[in-house]
Amino acid sequence: MRFELLAFITAFATTSAQAVVGTAYGYGAGATGGGSAAAVTPSTNEELASLLADDTPRVILLTKTFDFTGKTATGAGCDKKTCSAVSNGGQFYLGDLSCGGSDMTPVSSITYDAAGPDALPVGSNKSILGVGGKGVLKGKGLSIQKNANNVIVQGVEFTTINPQIVWGGDALDLQGGNSKIWIDHNKFSLTGRMFVVSHYEGSAATLSNNEFDGVTTTSAVCNGDHYWTIMMIGKNEKWTLDKNYFHNVSGRAPKLGQDGVNSYFHAINNYFENMNGHAFDAYTGSNSLIEGNAFVAVTQPSTDHAATVSTFVSQGGNACSAAFGRACLTNSVDGGSGKLASGTSTGFISKLGKIDVPNVLDASKVAAHVKGNFGPKNLGAAALAAPTTPATPIEAPTTPSEPATTPEAPVVPNEPAAPAPIAVAPPAGAAKLYAQCGGSGFTGPTSCEAPATCVKMNDWYSQCINSSSKFRRALGRYF
Ligand SMILES: *[C@@H]1O[C@H](CO)[C@@H](O)[C@H](O)[C@H]1NC(C)=O
Ligand SMILES: *[C@@H]1O[C@H](CO)[C@@H](O)[C@H](O)[C@H]1NC(C)=O
Ligand SMILES: *[C@@H]1O[C@H](CO)[C@@H](O)[C@H](O)[C@H]1NC(C)=O
């Protein structure tokens, strides 16, 4: 029954409007993307590029693979003696940025796909939506332009961006000063450099329900696991990472901040599995709350450097109460994983504001939940599945959460204005077309702006649907 239902919705969506599923939350709250703009479905790479680039509100549906590969270029660079792209399954390094040191051998000509290094520029006010798991960007990523805001990327697969070449391209980069960014239910694989990277000025964003699939034959550390996963190193970064699936990656999953730079991270309910390398890497100045995550077969849940950062907190105890009205969640680390460090400077947590996530899970439920919901193919699954599905129990946490520590000096964010309180609760009044309008535990408006009406999908999710559309009438027969 559930399969038929999804198949029906998918089939319909390709011929009619597809909307953002769910509502942005956490540090990316407030993102509405293209809002209620009429959906457009580009058919060529050029059309897609032109629709993305300006600040006009647009809902852009990706219904196929946009393949940018095929045109090659060559450039000088280097190879690593101890992890060679030629003989050990390593990566080449394009250009001379990484070519210092006795371990590097010059290579006069490296062939790469010309499209990889320059991602598609993305302006403000965009919903970029993969439809039915079919929206694929192959060979080129997306670059959210400096100070662009209000961008939703949902259900899109990023792949094959010069995976054999460091500096061959990033999948998704944020140029900085970006706010209201929601990156949800996407898949990242086979990329030369970072799957997601935010640089320079810092951004406010939520990464949720994404798959970071590091399986590769060309790894910078020659172990079959992609090293360059996520890096947020700008000033005053504010990121929520919720319910993402990290697997077969070996580094920077994620890298939080850089020494001396102030930033905030909330990583909750993520699932880390089969990693020959490290998950969290953190730097002094980053304020990181790491809670309710599950680690299975992860060599290093946190780096030695993260262990030196007092504000890298994975055992927050009661310090979450002031911000979230609940204790911090315990993380779950299985016997096949290394140690997850925790600093004791929890004072920053009370300043996090209303960024908690809508569906807070005990770590014992994270593996099953994430595995049933990650990536483009599971988009909509959470809304349709019963949340009471028993989670497969994973190993109970062995470290009890510690009591709240004594308060430390207040952390003063280095920007002029603290971020406006994030609207976790939807505003009063009628909900907009395609917004949630009901469901167990939902506290927002239950009426919809005309002509939409609130349609119950199941006990946990109701949505504002255009009452005069064929879609609504068809849905009426199903729900
Ligand atoms: C689109 O984005 C720009 C730049 O962020 C913003 O100023 C503008 O108000 C937005 N337009 C609409 C219609 O939302
Ligand atoms: C992912 O990692 C696990 C553990 O190292 C390994 O057994 C598995 O084969 C890897 N997956 C792929 C597709 O390589
Ligand atoms: C609602 O559906 C009608 C009929 O299909 C259409 O004319 C109208 O533009 C739609 N309104 C919105 C907001 O999508």
XYZ file of C-alpha atoms and ligand atoms in Angstrom:
521
model
C 0.000 0.000 0.000
C 2.737 2.412 0.962
C 4.616 1.647 -2.244
C 1.547 2.273 -4.402
C 0.924 5.517 -2.651
C 4.451 6.790 -3.224
C 4.417 5.618 -6.804
C 1.197 7.508 -7.374
C 2.515 10.742 -5.901
C 5.757 10.468 -7.849
C 4.027 9.802 -11.134
C 1.764 12.753 -10.613
C 4.552 15.073 -9.545
C 6.380 14.668 -12.823
C 3.439 16.039 -14.736
C 2.296 18.663 -12.264
C 3.678 20.817 -9.518
C 6.075 19.369 -7.019
C 6.564 21.215 -3.809
C 9.067 21.352 -1.045
C 8.347 18.541 1.409
C 8.281 19.757 5.002
C 9.445 23.056 6.453
C 12.950 24.387 7.040
C 14.084 24.392 10.678
C 17.185 24.846 12.787
C 19.690 27.454 11.623
C 18.193 27.241 8.112
C 14.679 28.074 9.371
C 12.729 30.567 7.344
C 13.897 29.205 3.993
C 10.971 29.170 1.594
C 13.051 29.095 -1.608
C 10.989 29.971 -4.646
C 7.849 29.948 -2.509
C 4.722 29.666 -4.613
C 6.341 30.580 -7.927
C 5.137 28.393 -10.787
C 7.368 25.349 -11.141
C 9.734 25.224 -14.101
C 11.349 22.084 -15.494
C 14.574 22.814 -17.384
C 15.531 20.345 -20.088
C 19.056 21.435 -21.006
C 22.166 22.212 -18.964
C 22.049 25.792 -20.255
C 18.436 26.312 -19.211
C 19.210 24.998 -15.770
C 22.240 27.287 -15.407
C 20.262 30.335 -16.430
C 17.306 29.576 -14.121
C 19.605 29.177 -11.123
C 21.746 32.249 -11.521
C 19.559 35.262 -10.739
C 17.617 36.253 -7.600
C 14.148 35.734 -9.071
C 12.028 33.405 -6.943
C 11.827 30.082 -8.776
C 10.793 26.513 -8.121
C 13.113 24.463 -10.351
C 12.259 20.810 -10.846
C 15.037 18.410 -11.778
C 13.428 15.416 -13.455
C 16.478 13.857 -15.130
C 20.265 13.687 -15.097
C 21.975 16.896 -16.140
C 25.274 15.536 -17.393
C 28.061 18.092 -17.627
C 30.862 15.576 -18.203
C 32.541 14.750 -21.486
C 34.640 17.794 -22.320
C 38.125 17.272 -20.951
C 40.951 19.621 -20.129
C 44.498 19.058 -18.893
C 46.616 20.775 -16.300
C 49.792 20.292 -14.323
C 49.695 19.085 -10.730
C 51.108 16.345 -8.574
C 50.687 12.861 -7.189
C 51.466 11.589 -3.697
C 54.214 8.990 -3.348
C 52.679 7.283 -0.312
C 49.133 7.292 -1.729
C 49.410 7.383 -5.481
C 46.614 8.065 -7.929
C 48.552 5.978 -10.442
C 49.148 2.857 -8.383
C 47.371 2.931 -4.969
C 43.855 4.244 -5.571
C 44.738 7.785 -4.487
C 43.832 11.160 -5.980
C 45.831 13.512 -8.204
C 46.196 17.108 -7.019
C 45.445 19.665 -9.731
C 47.442 22.913 -9.677
C 50.293 23.618 -7.279
C 48.330 24.420 -4.100
C 48.925 21.000 -2.547
C 52.211 20.136 -4.250
C 54.758 21.177 -1.610
C 56.601 18.603 0.460
C 58.775 15.623 -0.261
C 55.831 13.232 -0.527
C 54.547 14.961 -3.681
C 55.748 14.185 -7.210
C 55.059 16.656 -10.041
C 52.766 15.459 -12.832
C 52.955 17.522 -16.022
C 49.531 16.730 -17.418
C 46.431 15.590 -15.538
C 43.295 15.059 -17.606
C 40.052 16.118 -15.948
C 36.487 17.000 -16.860
C 36.454 20.700 -17.680
C 33.057 21.235 -16.036
C 34.041 20.095 -12.532
C 36.035 22.977 -11.056
C 33.370 25.636 -11.726
C 30.046 24.962 -10.061
C 26.745 26.436 -11.254
C 26.115 29.806 -9.578
C 22.910 29.895 -7.522
C 21.196 33.157 -6.583
C 18.568 33.894 -3.930
C 15.013 32.613 -3.625
C 15.326 29.182 -5.183
C 13.718 25.819 -4.555
C 15.866 23.294 -6.406
C 13.920 20.072 -6.197
C 14.808 16.614 -7.434
C 11.667 14.787 -8.503
C 11.158 11.122 -7.641
C 14.862 10.465 -7.069
C 15.574 11.351 -10.715
C 17.118 14.784 -10.331
C 20.859 14.300 -10.790
C 23.682 16.782 -11.266
C 26.554 14.881 -12.856
C 29.971 16.438 -13.302
C 29.187 19.877 -11.841
C 28.032 21.108 -8.468
C 26.139 24.123 -7.151
C 27.672 27.293 -5.745
C 25.432 29.494 -3.615
C 26.637 32.979 -4.383
C 27.996 35.425 -1.846
C 25.169 36.883 0.292
C 22.507 34.932 -1.582
C 19.793 33.738 0.747
C 16.639 31.688 0.910
C 17.686 28.594 -1.029
C 16.264 25.096 -0.640
C 17.994 22.139 -2.283
C 15.950 18.992 -1.772
C 16.023 15.519 -3.279
C 18.983 16.135 -5.601
C 21.870 13.751 -6.285
C 25.340 15.193 -6.834
C 27.874 12.847 -8.430
C 30.909 12.242 -10.653
C 32.668 15.573 -10.207
C 36.256 14.570 -11.079
C 36.403 12.074 -8.188
C 40.001 11.157 -9.015
C 41.254 14.729 -8.645
C 41.585 16.932 -5.564
C 40.656 20.488 -6.657
C 38.566 18.911 -9.427
C 35.413 20.437 -7.939
C 33.109 20.626 -4.905
C 29.537 19.338 -4.983
C 27.901 22.180 -3.025
C 29.664 25.292 -1.891
C 28.448 28.362 -0.049
C 30.362 31.495 -0.887
C 29.484 33.097 2.436
C 27.015 35.429 4.082
C 24.259 33.003 3.094
C 21.201 32.643 5.300
C 17.962 30.649 5.200
C 19.664 27.744 3.445
C 18.079 24.289 3.694
C 19.867 21.292 2.164
C 17.610 18.279 2.637
C 17.356 14.676 1.379
C 20.174 14.977 -1.148
C 22.845 12.437 -2.024
C 26.523 13.270 -2.402
C 29.061 10.869 -3.905
C 32.147 10.657 -6.143
C 33.438 14.199 -5.833
C 37.013 15.491 -6.164
C 37.009 17.766 -3.158
C 34.319 18.656 -0.612
C 30.795 17.315 -0.690
C 29.702 20.501 1.132
C 31.890 23.487 1.935
C 31.179 26.901 3.373
C 33.916 29.429 3.268
C 35.074 32.858 4.197
C 32.134 34.808 5.625
C 30.125 32.005 7.153
C 26.492 31.080 6.659
C 23.370 29.932 8.474
C 22.073 26.630 7.152
C 20.516 23.273 7.910
C 21.758 20.015 6.432
C 19.197 17.282 7.034
C 18.481 13.751 5.847
C 21.316 13.819 3.314
C 23.417 10.837 2.309
C 27.172 11.340 2.253
C 28.341 8.249 0.400
C 32.124 8.079 0.398
C 32.528 4.822 -1.514
C 35.267 5.449 -4.083
C 38.199 3.831 -5.842
C 40.142 7.121 -5.629
C 40.589 8.193 -2.018
C 43.001 10.865 -0.784
C 43.966 8.465 1.996
C 43.970 5.351 -0.230
C 41.471 3.352 1.797
C 38.423 3.354 -0.467
C 36.707 6.020 1.675
C 36.341 9.608 0.420
C 38.181 12.017 2.725
C 36.736 15.458 1.917
C 33.238 15.367 3.387
C 32.032 18.687 4.888
C 33.917 21.798 5.952
C 32.479 24.927 7.564
C 35.305 27.321 8.274
C 33.825 30.783 7.814
C 33.349 33.482 10.414
C 30.277 32.966 12.522
C 29.024 29.839 10.787
C 25.697 28.591 12.156
C 24.821 25.089 11.046
C 22.306 22.475 12.052
C 23.166 18.903 11.003
C 20.222 16.612 11.587
C 19.592 12.969 10.599
C 22.245 12.790 7.906
C 23.748 9.447 6.884
C 27.535 9.462 6.687
C 29.092 6.250 5.452
C 32.353 5.077 3.937
C 33.837 8.542 4.342
C 37.184 8.949 6.062
C 37.650 12.575 7.041
C 36.161 15.954 7.871
C 32.758 14.463 8.423
C 32.421 17.283 9.318
C 35.208 19.787 9.974
C 33.891 22.420 12.376
C 35.450 25.865 12.247
C 39.060 26.911 12.359
C 41.211 28.051 15.239
C 40.348 31.544 16.448
C 37.121 31.820 14.459
C 33.774 31.945 16.240
C 31.075 29.561 14.994
C 28.093 27.487 16.159
C 27.131 23.929 15.280
C 24.316 21.662 16.370
C 24.790 18.073 15.187
C 21.912 15.877 16.260
C 20.611 12.424 15.317
C 23.141 11.837 12.557
C 24.169 8.278 11.726
C 27.846 7.524 11.066
C 28.660 4.062 9.740
C 31.649 2.160 8.341
C 34.189 4.930 8.424
C 37.922 4.272 8.150
C 38.845 7.686 9.445
C 37.313 10.491 11.451
C 33.877 12.019 11.831
C 34.062 15.298 13.828
C 37.102 17.520 13.559
C 36.743 20.723 15.596
C 38.760 23.890 16.178
C 39.084 26.466 18.925
C 36.356 29.071 18.596
C 33.782 26.617 17.315
C 30.908 26.007 19.727
C 29.558 22.566 18.947
C 26.724 20.673 20.524
C 26.980 17.036 19.454
C 23.992 15.043 20.734
C 21.912 11.988 19.967
C 24.178 10.799 17.159
C 24.982 7.128 16.552
C 28.364 5.746 15.509
C 28.848 2.220 14.190
C 32.278 1.021 13.037
C 33.798 4.510 12.953
C 37.554 4.572 13.579
C 37.550 8.049 15.129
C 34.198 9.621 16.087
C 36.246 12.757 16.877
C 39.804 13.850 16.132
C 42.592 14.418 18.652
C 42.310 18.114 17.847
C 38.565 18.126 18.627
C 39.447 16.620 22.007
C 41.386 19.799 22.854
C 38.406 22.093 22.199
C 36.502 22.750 25.444
C 33.395 23.871 23.524
C 33.192 20.626 21.556
C 30.465 19.171 23.766
C 29.112 15.670 23.309
C 28.084 15.139 26.945
C 26.029 18.215 27.652
C 23.899 16.735 30.418
C 21.316 19.251 31.572
C 22.918 22.164 29.752
C 20.346 21.862 26.958
C 17.435 22.614 29.275
C 17.574 26.389 29.000
C 17.637 26.369 25.204
C 15.553 23.333 24.382
C 13.526 22.472 27.481
C 15.036 18.996 27.609
C 18.339 17.451 28.613
C 21.037 17.053 25.968
C 20.804 13.658 24.302
C 23.442 11.024 24.855
C 25.371 9.839 21.811
C 25.692 6.152 21.023
C 29.145 4.792 20.148
C 29.339 1.079 19.368
C 32.131 -1.255 20.433
C 33.635 -1.196 16.938
C 34.223 2.546 17.093
C 36.808 4.753 18.755
C 36.222 7.416 21.367
C 33.976 10.457 21.078
C 35.609 13.310 22.993
C 33.705 15.891 25.015
C 34.714 19.279 26.337
C 33.059 20.649 29.463
C 32.424 24.304 28.522
C 28.677 24.047 28.033
C 27.803 27.719 28.617
C 27.284 28.455 24.931
C 24.390 25.998 24.744
C 21.994 28.265 26.624
C 22.614 30.868 23.906
C 21.677 28.624 21.014
C 18.118 29.906 20.946
C 15.221 28.130 19.403
C 17.091 26.002 16.916
C 16.047 22.590 18.159
C 14.912 20.100 15.548
C 11.259 19.054 15.249
C 11.723 15.312 15.684
C 14.223 14.625 18.453
C 15.187 10.944 18.642
C 16.950 8.917 21.269
C 20.280 7.709 19.838
C 19.056 4.111 20.000
C 16.478 4.943 17.307
C 18.760 6.885 15.007
C 20.191 4.072 12.824
C 16.798 2.692 11.846
C 15.224 6.094 11.348
C 18.038 7.482 9.230
C 18.349 4.346 7.116
C 14.653 4.571 6.278
C 14.680 8.259 5.449
C 17.951 9.439 3.943
C 18.500 10.818 0.489
C 16.383 11.586 -2.587
C 14.761 8.161 -2.805
C 13.282 8.433 0.681
C 11.996 11.983 0.353
C 8.527 11.995 1.894
C 9.073 8.695 3.676
C 9.093 10.253 7.138
C 5.764 11.938 6.529
C 4.206 8.724 5.296
C 5.777 6.266 7.718
C 4.474 5.716 11.193
C 6.946 7.216 13.646
C 6.129 4.424 16.046
C 7.991 1.872 13.883
C 10.284 0.205 16.397
C 13.885 1.186 15.860
C 16.448 -1.586 15.716
C 18.181 -1.207 19.034
C 21.858 -0.456 18.729
C 24.305 -0.663 21.549
C 23.257 1.264 24.605
C 25.456 4.208 25.420
C 28.089 3.228 27.921
C 29.032 6.689 29.119
C 26.471 8.278 31.382
C 25.812 11.899 30.639
C 27.559 14.094 33.105
C 25.806 16.673 35.233
C 25.719 20.218 33.975
C 28.978 21.959 34.582
C 29.413 25.265 36.319
C 28.514 28.166 34.102
C 31.365 29.689 32.154
C 31.713 33.249 30.946
C 28.993 34.119 28.441
C 29.910 33.541 24.839
C 29.424 36.750 22.928
C 28.879 36.159 19.239
C 31.174 38.391 17.214
C 28.506 39.722 14.897
C 26.604 42.940 15.644
C 23.165 41.421 15.978
C 22.390 38.011 17.334
C 20.469 35.964 14.799
C 16.800 36.787 14.852
C 14.968 34.148 16.818
C 14.418 31.340 14.396
C 10.755 30.770 13.734
C 10.435 27.171 14.749
C 6.728 27.550 15.382
C 4.972 28.478 12.164
C 3.376 31.920 12.299
C -0.213 32.329 13.339
C -2.829 32.660 10.622
C -3.295 30.525 7.581
C -0.548 28.269 6.248
C 0.736 28.814 2.739
C 0.186 26.525 -0.232
C 2.123 23.251 0.271
C 3.019 24.063 3.897
C 2.245 21.610 6.687
C -1.133 22.270 8.293
C -1.585 19.436 10.740
C -0.378 16.156 12.115
C 0.408 14.687 15.479
C 2.537 17.107 17.486
C 2.227 19.907 14.915
C 1.595 23.285 16.553
C 1.283 25.610 13.557
C -1.780 26.921 11.753
C -4.267 24.310 10.628
C -6.055 26.420 8.046
C -4.641 27.251 4.617
C -4.502 30.404 2.511
C -7.140 30.295 -0.239
C -7.491 28.539 -2.604
C -5.564 25.779 -0.796
C -7.212 23.497 1.716
C -5.683 21.372 4.399
C -5.529 17.717 3.324
C -4.705 14.999 5.810
C -2.024 12.674 4.395
C -1.837 10.539 7.516
C -1.943 10.978 11.291
C 1.417 12.744 11.279
C 1.242 15.030 8.294
C -1.351 17.259 6.665
C -0.494 19.630 3.847
C -2.053 22.692 2.196
C -2.977 21.603 -1.303
C -4.567 23.685 -4.047
C -8.202 22.789 -3.601
C -9.101 23.398 -7.222
C -6.397 21.242 -8.688
C -6.694 17.764 -10.061
C -3.981 16.753 -7.612
C -6.168 17.525 -4.649
C -9.136 15.679 -6.114
C -6.976 12.665 -6.880
C -5.438 12.738 -3.425
C -8.885 12.836 -1.923
C -9.465 9.377 -3.252
C -6.326 8.079 -1.603
C -6.291 9.566 1.881
C 14.937 37.614 -3.634
O 16.208 37.740 -3.096
C 16.664 39.053 -2.878
C 18.096 39.006 -2.433
O 18.282 38.166 -1.326
C 15.748 39.758 -1.913
O 16.167 41.076 -1.656
C 14.363 39.763 -2.497
O 13.470 40.336 -1.613
C 13.906 38.387 -2.890
N 12.693 38.499 -3.664
C 11.553 37.912 -3.312
C 10.378 38.168 -4.190
O 11.456 37.203 -2.328
C 31.761 0.479 3.283
O 32.582 0.182 4.385
C 32.456 -1.125 4.912
C 33.352 -1.229 6.125
O 34.642 -0.809 5.845
C 32.824 -2.138 3.876
O 32.645 -3.439 4.384
C 31.919 -1.936 2.681
O 32.286 -2.834 1.668
C 32.040 -0.511 2.181
N 31.082 -0.333 1.108
C 31.451 -0.317 -0.161
C 30.338 -0.256 -1.151
O 32.623 -0.294 -0.492
C -4.754 26.255 -8.270
O -5.270 25.450 -9.322
C -5.929 26.192 -10.338
C -6.523 25.175 -11.295
O -5.622 24.132 -11.589
C -4.942 27.129 -11.012
O -5.583 27.903 -11.994
C -4.335 28.029 -9.968
O -3.314 28.826 -10.545
C -3.721 27.217 -8.835
N -3.239 28.111 -7.810
C -2.055 27.947 -7.245
C -1.717 28.934 -6.211
O -1.278 27.047 -7.564
